[in-house]
Amino acid sequence: MAGPDELQRALDAHPKPDVAERQHLIDREREEVFTYFPLDLWPDLALDRYALGIGDQLTFCRMMEYQTPYLGGIKGGSSVKHIIYKRRSDGDWYRAGSLADLPVDEAWKRLREQFVAAFDAVNQERFDQLDRLTLLRHGQSLVTKALSTYFPDAFLPIFSAAHLREYIRLFGAEPVPNGLSWQLNRQLMDLARLHPKTGDWSLLEVTRFLYDHLDPRTSTETAIKVRPHHDWAHWLATGTMRLATELDDLAQYSKPDEMPVNRWLATRLLRDFRDLSAGSHVVAHRGYWEVLAVGTVADDSYSYDGEFHSIKVDWDTSYAQQLDEPIKGRWPYVPGPLKSAVWRKIQTRVTHVETIPRDVEDVIRGLERKNQVILYGPPGTGKTRLAFAAAAAFAGDHVTHATFHPSYGYEDFVEGFKPVDTGHGLALKLTDGVFLQVCAQARNTGRHVLVIDEINRADLARVLGELVTYLEKDKRGRAFTLSTSGRPFDVPPNVFIIGTMNTADRSVAHLDAAIRRRFEFQEIRPDHGLLAGEIGPLDLEALVDALNTRVRTHLGRDHEIGHAFFLRDDKPLDNEQDVHSAFFRDVVPLLEDYTINDEGLLRAILGEKISIEVSPDELLTLLAKEFQAEASTDAPGA
């Protein structure tokens, strides 16, 4: 990222921009906003005058995003920045955060009250009150543009938090920790007013100069990626990045050819570690999908203490996030270049609203699209855990759990006559099943999610009965007659189902086609990246990766070994005894079951020397020899 020297060079090389023509266009756009959406209209502003998705009529959000480019750009990307909007795909209303469980009219009332409070606070120059308006945090770029539009002397026309952070550093300051867009905007404005060169410039002149000559969107800056090996806490506490290798002091080598390792590794250790210059950026990550922090190399500070190679790094954990594109590499604990596209996403996707993991977001999107999702995949991939995490994120405390089994029926799920003790003997009584109970609760609450474990172990057509039709999204709320009792019933639109199924038991293809159409199916694969860690000679990630390659070859992908078998408390196993137990008590019995005790097939997967139980120490060595050689033949990742 740029610093004060680069700002000064730009100021020395370029004059103050001429913004007269642009100011005229801005004034015209602002006049239109005040004509259609004057401040005194806001206390009674109707939702259909605010939101996107209401046909092609002019609304405030449409005007802000698409029709006022000179007031500052927020065009493109997700519509989530509007906090409430109507989805064109299904006509449903999206409501962010705590608004999601409210009827749309109530949600809009609460959001509108916070907009009005924000305008009043700025009008009175009580900017600290903005930070208390928590609903507005879900649409920081929109809100900051609205404030800048109505109060042009109080905010710069810059609304991207990522751009604001970079410009603040240009002026030699550090951004407000966990700063919201309007906080960062005010911070940058104050810095510009205090600067000897820009202090008497208008806010528009400052903005145009920055984007004309120091536009962060055209940056070619790159970063290095590295995965901490079990000691991230030490890196963070000491402000370092350190590596342990079999090599001694790297300072003795002048070029990669002199090092007693292959050229690829030598280049990484010298160029991408020892010789990183001050100001270089390092992305610390866990697994393939999680960013822990972005670090800035403090100075040319390589050192070696006889065990660890270290450099000094200032870590910024505000960049922690889940990615939608994986960070991969051949040797995860050796620094290497990060794809520029991934680096740009890391820089621009920072958010200080509660972060939802990528896999949970995928499930939530499925629920919003179809109301029912089935998570399928081999055992040990964390399907049940993901189901509960998504249910909690989507519906809070309104989550019910059921487990299907071969004798589970319509009377358990929907309704049926069951024997009850009357005190004078047994009698049959009509009893609501778990689904009808969930529907009754949902009518008095917000969203309600039913998590069904092992959904494919029951005869789904028998269990669901006529619900196969009325679970469909466009038939929610439509009355029909229950087949057992003859009672009228309808499925509420705020009831959702997340099912899990093991493909090793039964594949998706065996499910009734009508049932498949009512559910969105999301495959959950083994995530080898979660197993980053070495135990003696054994690399767990390489082991499970290579083992599953053999399983796919001989048994198919539905029978792969899930990563969860090698996790304890969400962390990779870290001792030989636990690996021994997991391997011989979980993995081998599973493979024996899959191979139907075909000893030749089992040997083809495990290898000749691991088909009988050995000691924990021996097992690690045998597994490393058997599987890591295969894993190391993979091409280097990017």
XYZ file of C-alpha atoms in Angstrom:
638
model
C 0.000 0.000 0.000
C 1.176 3.516 -0.746
C 2.525 5.910 1.866
C 3.205 9.639 2.446
C 6.198 9.642 0.078
C 4.046 8.560 -2.832
C 1.429 11.173 -1.943
C 4.099 13.877 -1.855
C 5.510 12.803 -5.219
C 2.033 13.030 -6.739
C 1.442 16.454 -5.185
C 4.785 17.718 -6.521
C 4.103 16.375 -10.006
C 0.507 17.477 -10.526
C -1.423 20.722 -10.004
C -4.660 21.100 -8.107
C -7.418 19.662 -10.325
C -9.922 21.875 -12.116
C -13.316 20.650 -10.920
C -15.581 23.472 -12.104
C -17.356 21.421 -14.797
C -17.676 18.397 -12.531
C -19.038 20.568 -9.721
C -21.782 21.770 -12.057
C -22.812 18.162 -12.811
C -22.734 17.285 -9.115
C -24.909 20.275 -8.219
C -27.458 19.191 -10.830
C -27.587 15.632 -9.471
C -27.883 16.859 -5.881
C -30.748 19.160 -6.877
C -32.596 16.158 -8.350
C -32.149 14.184 -5.126
C -33.545 17.069 -3.081
C -36.451 17.424 -5.503
C -37.555 13.795 -5.337
C -36.343 12.916 -1.822
C -36.151 16.067 0.346
C -35.031 15.535 3.924
C -38.426 16.480 5.344
C -39.992 13.610 3.356
C -37.919 10.917 5.100
C -39.957 10.462 8.330
C -42.901 9.281 6.191
C -41.016 7.882 3.189
C -42.776 4.754 1.874
C -40.827 1.568 1.247
C -41.759 1.569 -2.446
C -40.090 5.006 -2.716
C -36.895 3.652 -1.138
C -36.134 0.125 -2.288
C -34.685 -1.517 -5.372
C -36.693 -4.208 -7.110
C -40.029 -2.332 -7.383
C -40.325 -2.329 -11.157
C -38.494 0.448 -12.981
C -39.868 3.340 -10.948
C -37.532 5.903 -9.466
C -36.598 5.017 -5.893
C -33.982 6.446 -3.562
C -31.743 3.374 -3.832
C -32.000 3.324 -7.626
C -31.086 7.001 -7.745
C -28.118 6.507 -5.401
C -26.705 3.506 -7.265
C -27.482 4.179 -10.910
C -28.531 7.785 -11.549
C -26.079 9.947 -9.592
C -22.592 8.894 -10.753
C -21.043 12.327 -10.189
C -22.101 12.327 -6.535
C -19.843 9.280 -6.116
C -19.950 5.698 -7.292
C -21.519 2.757 -5.478
C -22.695 0.986 -8.644
C -22.363 -2.771 -9.034
C -21.629 -5.630 -6.687
C -24.231 -7.009 -4.324
C -27.582 -5.347 -3.615
C -27.039 -6.180 0.071
C -25.652 -2.661 0.525
C -29.247 -1.368 0.281
C -30.170 -3.214 3.530
C -33.724 -3.867 2.316
C -34.538 -4.677 -1.296
C -36.923 -6.830 -3.327
C -35.284 -9.734 -5.123
C -36.210 -9.949 -8.785
C -35.532 -13.711 -8.840
C -38.409 -14.690 -6.562
C -40.126 -11.438 -5.553
C -39.206 -11.923 -1.870
C -37.856 -9.149 0.327
C -34.261 -9.268 1.516
C -33.739 -7.747 4.981
C -30.255 -7.552 6.490
C -29.166 -8.583 9.964
C -31.729 -8.424 12.752
C -34.341 -7.118 10.293
C -34.538 -10.527 8.632
C -36.994 -11.945 11.166
C -39.377 -8.980 11.013
C -42.315 -8.380 8.681
C -41.081 -6.157 5.893
C -43.194 -3.146 6.943
C -41.786 -3.272 10.484
C -38.260 -3.772 9.157
C -38.595 -0.712 6.919
C -40.015 1.378 9.765
C -36.986 0.613 11.944
C -34.509 1.239 9.144
C -36.193 4.512 8.152
C -36.027 5.704 11.779
C -32.272 5.145 11.765
C -31.829 7.024 8.484
C -33.738 9.968 9.948
C -31.679 9.802 13.139
C -28.481 9.819 11.053
C -29.557 12.900 9.109
C -30.482 14.689 12.354
C -27.143 13.763 13.957
C -25.094 15.132 11.049
C -27.236 18.262 10.838
C -26.362 18.904 14.503
C -22.698 17.901 13.890
C -23.025 15.093 16.437
C -21.171 12.563 14.314
C -20.522 10.141 17.177
C -24.254 9.331 17.229
C -23.947 7.686 13.796
C -21.987 4.826 15.335
C -24.969 3.806 17.490
C -27.242 3.231 14.489
C -26.441 -0.439 14.066
C -28.855 -1.184 11.223
C -27.024 1.286 8.970
C -23.808 -0.719 9.316
C -25.217 -3.263 6.874
C -25.141 -0.664 4.064
C -22.147 1.538 4.815
C -21.415 2.668 1.245
C -25.066 3.596 0.591
C -25.428 5.370 3.928
C -22.189 7.319 3.520
C -23.212 8.415 0.020
C -26.595 9.545 1.356
C -24.895 11.570 4.109
C -22.449 13.096 1.616
C -25.309 13.974 -0.737
C -27.407 15.760 1.875
C -24.410 17.250 3.764
C -21.637 17.826 1.177
C -19.495 19.876 3.545
C -19.359 17.078 6.131
C -18.187 14.111 4.012
C -15.901 13.419 1.086
C -17.563 11.769 -1.937
C -15.601 8.541 -1.260
C -17.604 5.585 -0.003
C -15.424 2.481 -0.344
C -13.979 1.475 3.035
C -11.023 -0.190 1.283
C -10.207 3.003 -0.660
C -10.600 5.161 2.442
C -8.197 2.957 4.398
C -5.580 3.175 1.654
C -5.910 6.960 1.337
C -5.642 7.416 5.120
C -2.322 5.569 5.010
C -1.245 7.835 2.131
C -1.571 10.757 4.524
C 0.660 8.955 7.048
C -1.998 7.792 9.520
C -3.508 4.464 10.500
C -7.226 3.930 9.830
C -9.573 3.884 12.823
C -9.546 0.245 14.063
C -12.653 -1.547 12.796
C -13.672 1.766 11.258
C -17.042 2.175 9.576
C -17.159 3.926 6.202
C -18.456 7.213 7.596
C -15.822 7.157 10.372
C -13.019 6.541 7.864
C -14.452 9.236 5.601
C -14.342 11.839 8.380
C -10.831 10.722 9.355
C -9.548 11.186 5.806
C -11.274 14.559 5.502
C -9.568 15.797 8.683
C -6.167 14.576 7.437
C -6.627 16.369 4.114
C -7.580 19.622 5.857
C -4.493 19.449 8.077
C -2.091 18.715 5.209
C -0.020 21.755 4.168
C -0.717 21.250 0.464
C -4.374 20.144 0.481
C -5.549 22.077 3.530
C -7.210 24.825 1.499
C -8.590 22.542 -1.228
C -12.285 21.754 -1.517
C -13.417 18.228 -0.661
C -14.131 17.598 -4.339
C -10.641 18.765 -5.324
C -9.093 16.380 -2.810
C -11.209 13.493 -4.076
C -10.499 14.114 -7.750
C -6.770 14.430 -7.124
C -6.633 11.132 -5.260
C -8.578 9.188 -7.883
C -6.842 10.885 -10.830
C -3.292 10.175 -9.646
C -3.466 7.556 -6.843
C -6.403 5.372 -7.834
C -6.306 2.172 -5.713
C -8.292 0.312 -8.371
C -5.331 0.377 -10.753
C -2.789 -0.846 -8.197
C -0.460 -3.627 -9.407
C 0.684 -4.421 -5.897
C 1.013 -8.106 -5.027
C 1.305 -10.040 -1.802
C 2.891 -13.185 -0.382
C 0.822 -15.958 1.207
C 1.894 -18.157 4.113
C 0.143 -20.561 6.469
C 1.318 -20.461 10.127
C 2.326 -23.894 11.393
C 0.547 -24.200 14.758
C 2.110 -21.012 16.161
C -0.060 -18.208 14.799
C -0.536 -16.904 18.334
C 3.245 -16.440 18.598
C 3.438 -14.664 15.234
C 0.673 -12.304 16.285
C 2.039 -11.619 19.778
C 5.632 -11.024 18.679
C 4.988 -9.264 15.367
C 6.965 -11.824 13.405
C 6.691 -14.453 10.710
C 8.919 -17.423 11.392
C 9.750 -20.704 9.695
C 11.547 -23.844 10.816
C 13.526 -25.697 8.119
C 16.451 -28.094 7.972
C 18.559 -25.247 6.565
C 20.712 -23.095 8.794
C 21.208 -19.317 8.439
C 19.768 -18.186 5.095
C 21.971 -15.076 5.174
C 24.915 -17.160 3.943
C 23.334 -17.721 0.508
C 23.474 -15.123 -2.233
C 21.227 -16.907 -4.775
C 18.963 -19.967 -4.963
C 21.513 -22.082 -6.875
C 23.762 -22.173 -3.809
C 21.120 -23.773 -1.576
C 20.979 -27.569 -0.983
C 17.267 -27.804 -1.894
C 15.386 -27.735 -5.182
C 15.254 -24.419 -6.996
C 11.512 -23.897 -6.456
C 11.858 -24.105 -2.670
C 15.107 -22.129 -2.661
C 13.468 -19.273 -4.564
C 10.592 -19.148 -2.123
C 12.874 -19.093 0.926
C 15.026 -16.281 -0.444
C 12.809 -14.099 -2.624
C 9.506 -14.655 -0.823
C 10.832 -14.722 2.735
C 14.386 -13.633 3.544
C 14.549 -10.809 1.004
C 11.080 -9.325 1.449
C 11.488 -5.565 1.471
C 9.989 -3.171 3.993
C 6.356 -2.486 3.102
C 5.771 -5.854 1.430
C 2.512 -7.562 2.304
C 1.951 -11.042 3.651
C -1.410 -12.827 3.890
C -1.562 -15.307 6.788
C -4.209 -17.949 6.157
C -5.644 -21.137 7.673
C -6.658 -23.881 5.284
C -7.732 -22.821 1.811
C -10.545 -20.430 2.633
C -9.779 -18.418 5.794
C -7.625 -15.272 6.005
C -6.220 -14.673 9.494
C -4.549 -11.298 8.898
C -2.621 -9.155 6.442
C 0.892 -8.231 7.535
C 3.273 -5.479 6.477
C 6.992 -6.266 6.580
C 8.400 -3.789 9.082
C 11.975 -3.596 7.823
C 14.776 -5.706 6.342
C 15.008 -7.719 9.529
C 15.790 -11.355 8.715
C 17.274 -13.241 11.662
C 18.080 -16.850 12.599
C 18.270 -18.138 16.176
C 19.480 -21.656 15.461
C 15.931 -23.031 15.169
C 13.696 -20.466 13.511
C 14.126 -18.099 10.572
C 12.231 -14.871 11.353
C 11.298 -11.511 9.891
C 9.384 -8.678 11.559
C 5.796 -8.157 10.419
C 3.048 -5.794 11.597
C -0.150 -7.873 11.499
C -3.584 -6.351 10.841
C -6.356 -8.763 11.861
C -9.092 -6.457 10.567
C -8.584 -8.227 7.219
C -9.709 -11.585 8.665
C -12.374 -13.060 6.382
C -13.715 -16.128 4.573
C -12.936 -16.286 0.856
C -14.942 -17.582 -2.093
C -11.771 -18.570 -3.955
C -9.217 -20.902 -2.337
C -5.621 -20.069 -1.462
C -3.568 -23.027 -2.623
C 0.085 -23.936 -2.868
C 2.379 -26.924 -3.176
C 4.014 -26.541 0.233
C 1.608 -24.656 2.501
C 4.102 -23.562 5.161
C 6.549 -22.009 2.706
C 5.770 -18.416 1.627
C 4.881 -17.915 -2.016
C 3.161 -15.437 -4.334
C -0.574 -14.956 -3.947
C -2.801 -14.743 -7.001
C -3.401 -11.064 -7.736
C -7.157 -11.644 -8.090
C -7.330 -13.211 -4.633
C -5.216 -10.392 -3.174
C -7.592 -7.792 -4.607
C -10.562 -9.605 -3.095
C -8.867 -9.724 0.299
C -8.253 -5.990 0.139
C -11.775 -5.057 -0.922
C -13.947 -7.591 0.923
C -13.067 -6.539 4.466
C -16.233 -6.054 6.508
C -16.761 -5.151 10.134
C -20.303 -6.449 10.241
C -20.449 -9.995 11.580
C -18.794 -12.277 9.009
C -20.673 -15.378 7.881
C -18.464 -18.227 6.609
C -18.644 -18.962 2.906
C -20.140 -22.454 3.296
C -22.848 -21.134 5.644
C -23.672 -18.401 3.119
C -24.099 -21.057 0.432
C -26.641 -22.944 2.549
C -28.520 -19.732 3.367
C -28.729 -18.848 -0.325
C -30.198 -22.294 -0.972
C -32.803 -21.794 1.759
C -33.751 -18.417 0.341
C -34.068 -19.908 -3.137
C -36.017 -23.123 -2.434
C -36.783 -23.258 1.310
C -35.249 -26.772 1.448
C -31.594 -27.785 1.182
C -29.958 -31.195 1.407
C -26.249 -31.354 2.251
C -24.816 -34.549 0.830
C -21.410 -36.144 0.769
C -19.288 -38.899 2.279
C -19.112 -39.471 6.056
C -16.943 -37.173 8.140
C -17.269 -34.022 6.043
C -19.081 -31.967 8.692
C -22.535 -31.946 7.103
C -24.481 -31.965 10.383
C -22.295 -29.307 11.903
C -22.695 -27.099 8.830
C -26.470 -27.657 8.919
C -26.728 -26.391 12.495
C -24.365 -23.462 11.834
C -26.442 -22.353 8.844
C -29.710 -22.862 10.738
C -28.477 -20.735 13.643
C -27.221 -17.976 11.328
C -30.498 -18.001 9.405
C -33.081 -18.440 12.173
C -31.345 -17.802 15.500
C -32.859 -19.924 18.266
C -35.757 -21.185 16.131
C -34.176 -24.499 15.160
C -35.656 -27.998 15.621
C -33.788 -31.274 15.109
C -34.968 -34.694 13.925
C -33.165 -37.838 12.765
C -34.721 -40.126 10.175
C -34.392 -43.925 10.289
C -35.870 -46.816 8.271
C -39.039 -47.085 10.390
C -39.715 -43.329 10.434
C -43.105 -42.595 8.853
C -45.762 -40.044 7.953
C -47.281 -40.384 11.437
C -43.964 -39.273 12.990
C -43.384 -36.378 10.610
C -46.850 -35.043 9.755
C -49.666 -36.582 11.815
C -51.008 -39.924 12.925
C -53.021 -41.833 15.484
C -50.794 -43.058 18.309
C -51.613 -45.077 21.441
C -51.883 -43.069 24.671
C -52.636 -44.174 28.238
C -56.067 -42.852 29.241
C -55.917 -44.297 32.767
C -58.433 -46.922 31.712
C -56.287 -48.554 29.087
C -54.779 -47.521 25.756
C -56.582 -45.434 23.153
C -55.577 -43.995 19.801
C -55.155 -40.245 19.715
C -54.460 -37.977 16.756
C -50.994 -36.543 17.305
C -49.113 -33.856 15.381
C -45.756 -34.942 13.998
C -42.564 -32.915 14.231
C -43.234 -30.950 11.023
C -46.705 -29.816 12.092
C -45.271 -28.792 15.468
C -42.590 -26.714 13.728
C -45.216 -25.066 11.506
C -47.321 -24.160 14.564
C -44.315 -22.530 16.237
C -43.341 -20.678 13.060
C -46.758 -19.028 12.767
C -46.007 -17.211 16.040
C -42.315 -16.457 15.436
C -40.023 -15.590 12.564
C -38.071 -18.063 10.474
C -37.919 -21.614 11.780
C -35.487 -24.247 10.496
C -35.971 -27.996 10.840
C -32.649 -29.866 10.619
C -33.146 -33.490 9.541
C -30.130 -35.743 10.003
C -29.794 -38.874 7.849
C -32.711 -37.745 5.690
C -32.115 -40.495 3.132
C -32.399 -43.363 5.641
C -36.195 -43.106 5.664
C -38.608 -43.696 2.788
C -39.020 -40.009 1.949
C -42.060 -40.463 -0.296
C -43.886 -42.240 2.554
C -42.727 -39.774 5.223
C -43.703 -36.640 3.291
C -46.951 -37.803 1.721
C -48.856 -34.870 0.216
C -46.211 -32.468 1.565
C -44.095 -33.336 -1.493
C -46.335 -30.913 -3.372
C -46.854 -28.228 -0.753
C -43.239 -27.867 0.339
C -42.596 -26.196 -3.007
C -41.899 -22.495 -2.586
C -44.695 -21.224 -4.809
C -47.263 -23.420 -3.028
C -46.459 -22.234 0.474
C -49.519 -20.770 2.185
C -51.895 -22.656 -0.135
C -54.518 -24.646 1.825
C -54.878 -28.411 1.348
C -56.366 -31.345 3.302
C -54.236 -33.621 5.478
C -54.795 -37.218 4.403
C -55.102 -38.792 7.873
C -57.268 -36.326 9.779
C -58.937 -34.443 6.942
C -57.945 -31.157 8.609
C -57.193 -28.118 6.428
C -53.540 -27.102 6.525
C -50.997 -24.931 4.750
C -47.189 -24.832 4.966
C -46.007 -21.406 6.203
C -43.466 -19.636 3.970
C -41.151 -19.081 6.964
C -40.512 -22.804 7.565
C -37.247 -24.129 6.152
C -35.624 -27.586 6.052
C -31.931 -28.547 6.023
C -31.343 -32.251 5.520
C -28.085 -34.208 5.614
C -27.349 -37.446 3.806
C -24.334 -39.720 3.539
C -23.710 -40.674 -0.075
C -21.889 -43.778 1.129
C -25.301 -45.100 2.286
C -27.358 -44.019 -0.706
C -26.599 -41.694 -3.603
C -28.665 -38.668 -4.575
C -29.623 -40.412 -7.820
C -31.724 -42.933 -5.881
C -34.053 -40.282 -4.484
C -37.495 -39.825 -5.989
C -37.345 -37.220 -8.788
C -40.286 -35.247 -7.368
C -38.461 -34.962 -4.055
C -35.207 -33.925 -5.727
C -37.009 -31.050 -7.443
C -38.215 -29.624 -4.106
C -34.738 -29.490 -2.545
C -31.533 -27.726 -3.459
C -28.691 -30.233 -3.206
C -25.266 -29.012 -2.073
C -22.325 -31.386 -2.144
C -20.021 -31.239 0.883
C -16.589 -32.552 -0.009
C -13.656 -33.469 2.230
C -11.666 -30.289 2.927
C -8.072 -31.428 3.195
C -6.946 -27.861 3.851
C -8.425 -28.040 7.357
C -5.874 -30.720 8.244
C -2.808 -28.553 7.846
C -0.298 -29.941 10.304
C 2.585 -32.366 10.641
C 3.056 -35.074 13.258
C 6.583 -36.355 13.061
C 7.102 -37.549 9.474
C 3.394 -37.415 8.600
C 1.606 -34.532 6.850
C -2.092 -35.074 7.598
C -3.267 -33.002 4.660
C -1.131 -34.980 2.212
C -2.259 -38.269 3.773
C -5.998 -37.682 3.383
C -5.572 -36.106 -0.058
C -3.663 -39.133 -1.387
C -5.874 -41.647 0.420
C -8.979 -40.138 -1.154
C -7.363 -40.242 -4.584
C -7.146 -44.014 -4.193
C -10.672 -44.250 -2.775
C -12.070 -42.358 -5.774
C -10.191 -44.686 -8.136
C -11.407 -47.924 -6.567
C -14.745 -47.028 -4.931
C -15.929 -43.697 -6.322
C -16.159 -40.212 -4.822
C -19.212 -41.058 -2.677
C -16.954 -43.165 -0.429
C -14.162 -40.677 0.288
C -12.821 -40.236 3.818
C -13.994 -37.027 5.477
C -11.594 -34.618 7.163
C -13.554 -34.720 10.443
C -12.086 -38.135 11.294
C -8.737 -36.390 11.809
C -9.997 -33.378 13.783
C -10.472 -32.911 17.520
C -12.142 -29.726 18.748
C -11.877 -28.294 15.228
C -8.100 -28.713 15.184
C -5.990 -31.291 13.329
C -4.820 -34.258 15.408
C -1.427 -33.502 16.878
C -0.106 -36.799 18.313
C 0.539 -40.301 17.045
C -1.875 -41.996 19.466
C -4.866 -39.993 18.211
C -3.921 -40.655 14.590
C -3.583 -44.369 15.375
C -7.030 -44.444 17.000
C -8.704 -42.485 14.211
C -7.111 -44.613 11.532
C -7.780 -48.079 12.964
C -11.033 -47.341 14.822
C -12.716 -45.105 12.224
C -11.085 -45.139 8.795
C -10.123 -48.798 8.376
C -13.514 -50.181 9.555
C -15.243 -47.787 7.151
C -13.085 -48.967 4.259
C -13.621 -52.600 5.248
C -17.342 -51.980 5.075
C -17.061 -50.258 1.695
C -14.921 -53.052 0.223
C -17.202 -55.762 1.713
C -14.086 -57.347 3.227
C -12.445 -57.776 -0.175
C -8.885 -58.017 1.096
C -7.285 -57.387 -2.273
C -9.316 -54.206 -2.798
C -8.537 -53.039 0.739
C -4.797 -53.545 0.136
C -5.033 -51.589 -3.119
C -6.321 -48.614 -1.131
C -4.227 -48.882 2.054
C -1.074 -50.524 0.732
C 0.416 -53.880 1.588
C 2.097 -52.839 4.838
C -0.852 -51.078 6.498
C -3.446 -53.818 6.274
C -2.656 -55.023 9.795
C -2.606 -52.930 12.972
C 0.827 -51.570 13.903
C 2.101 -49.391 16.749
C 1.429 -45.619 16.703
C 5.062 -44.753 15.892
C 5.254 -47.324 13.121
C 1.950 -46.185 11.671
C 3.122 -42.583 11.146
C 6.218 -43.739 9.288
C 4.306 -46.246 7.160
C 1.594 -43.730 6.257
C 4.182 -41.109 5.333
C 6.042 -43.530 3.051
C 2.869 -44.939 1.519
C 0.949 -41.731 0.802
C 3.127 -38.614 0.920
C 5.201 -39.671 -2.073
C 2.028 -39.608 -4.150
C 0.965 -36.220 -2.807
C 4.361 -34.630 -3.545
C 4.030 -35.376 -7.274
C 1.242 -32.813 -7.659
C 2.063 -29.685 -9.623
C 2.758 -26.527 -7.605
C -0.320 -24.464 -6.847
C -0.665 -20.781 -7.510
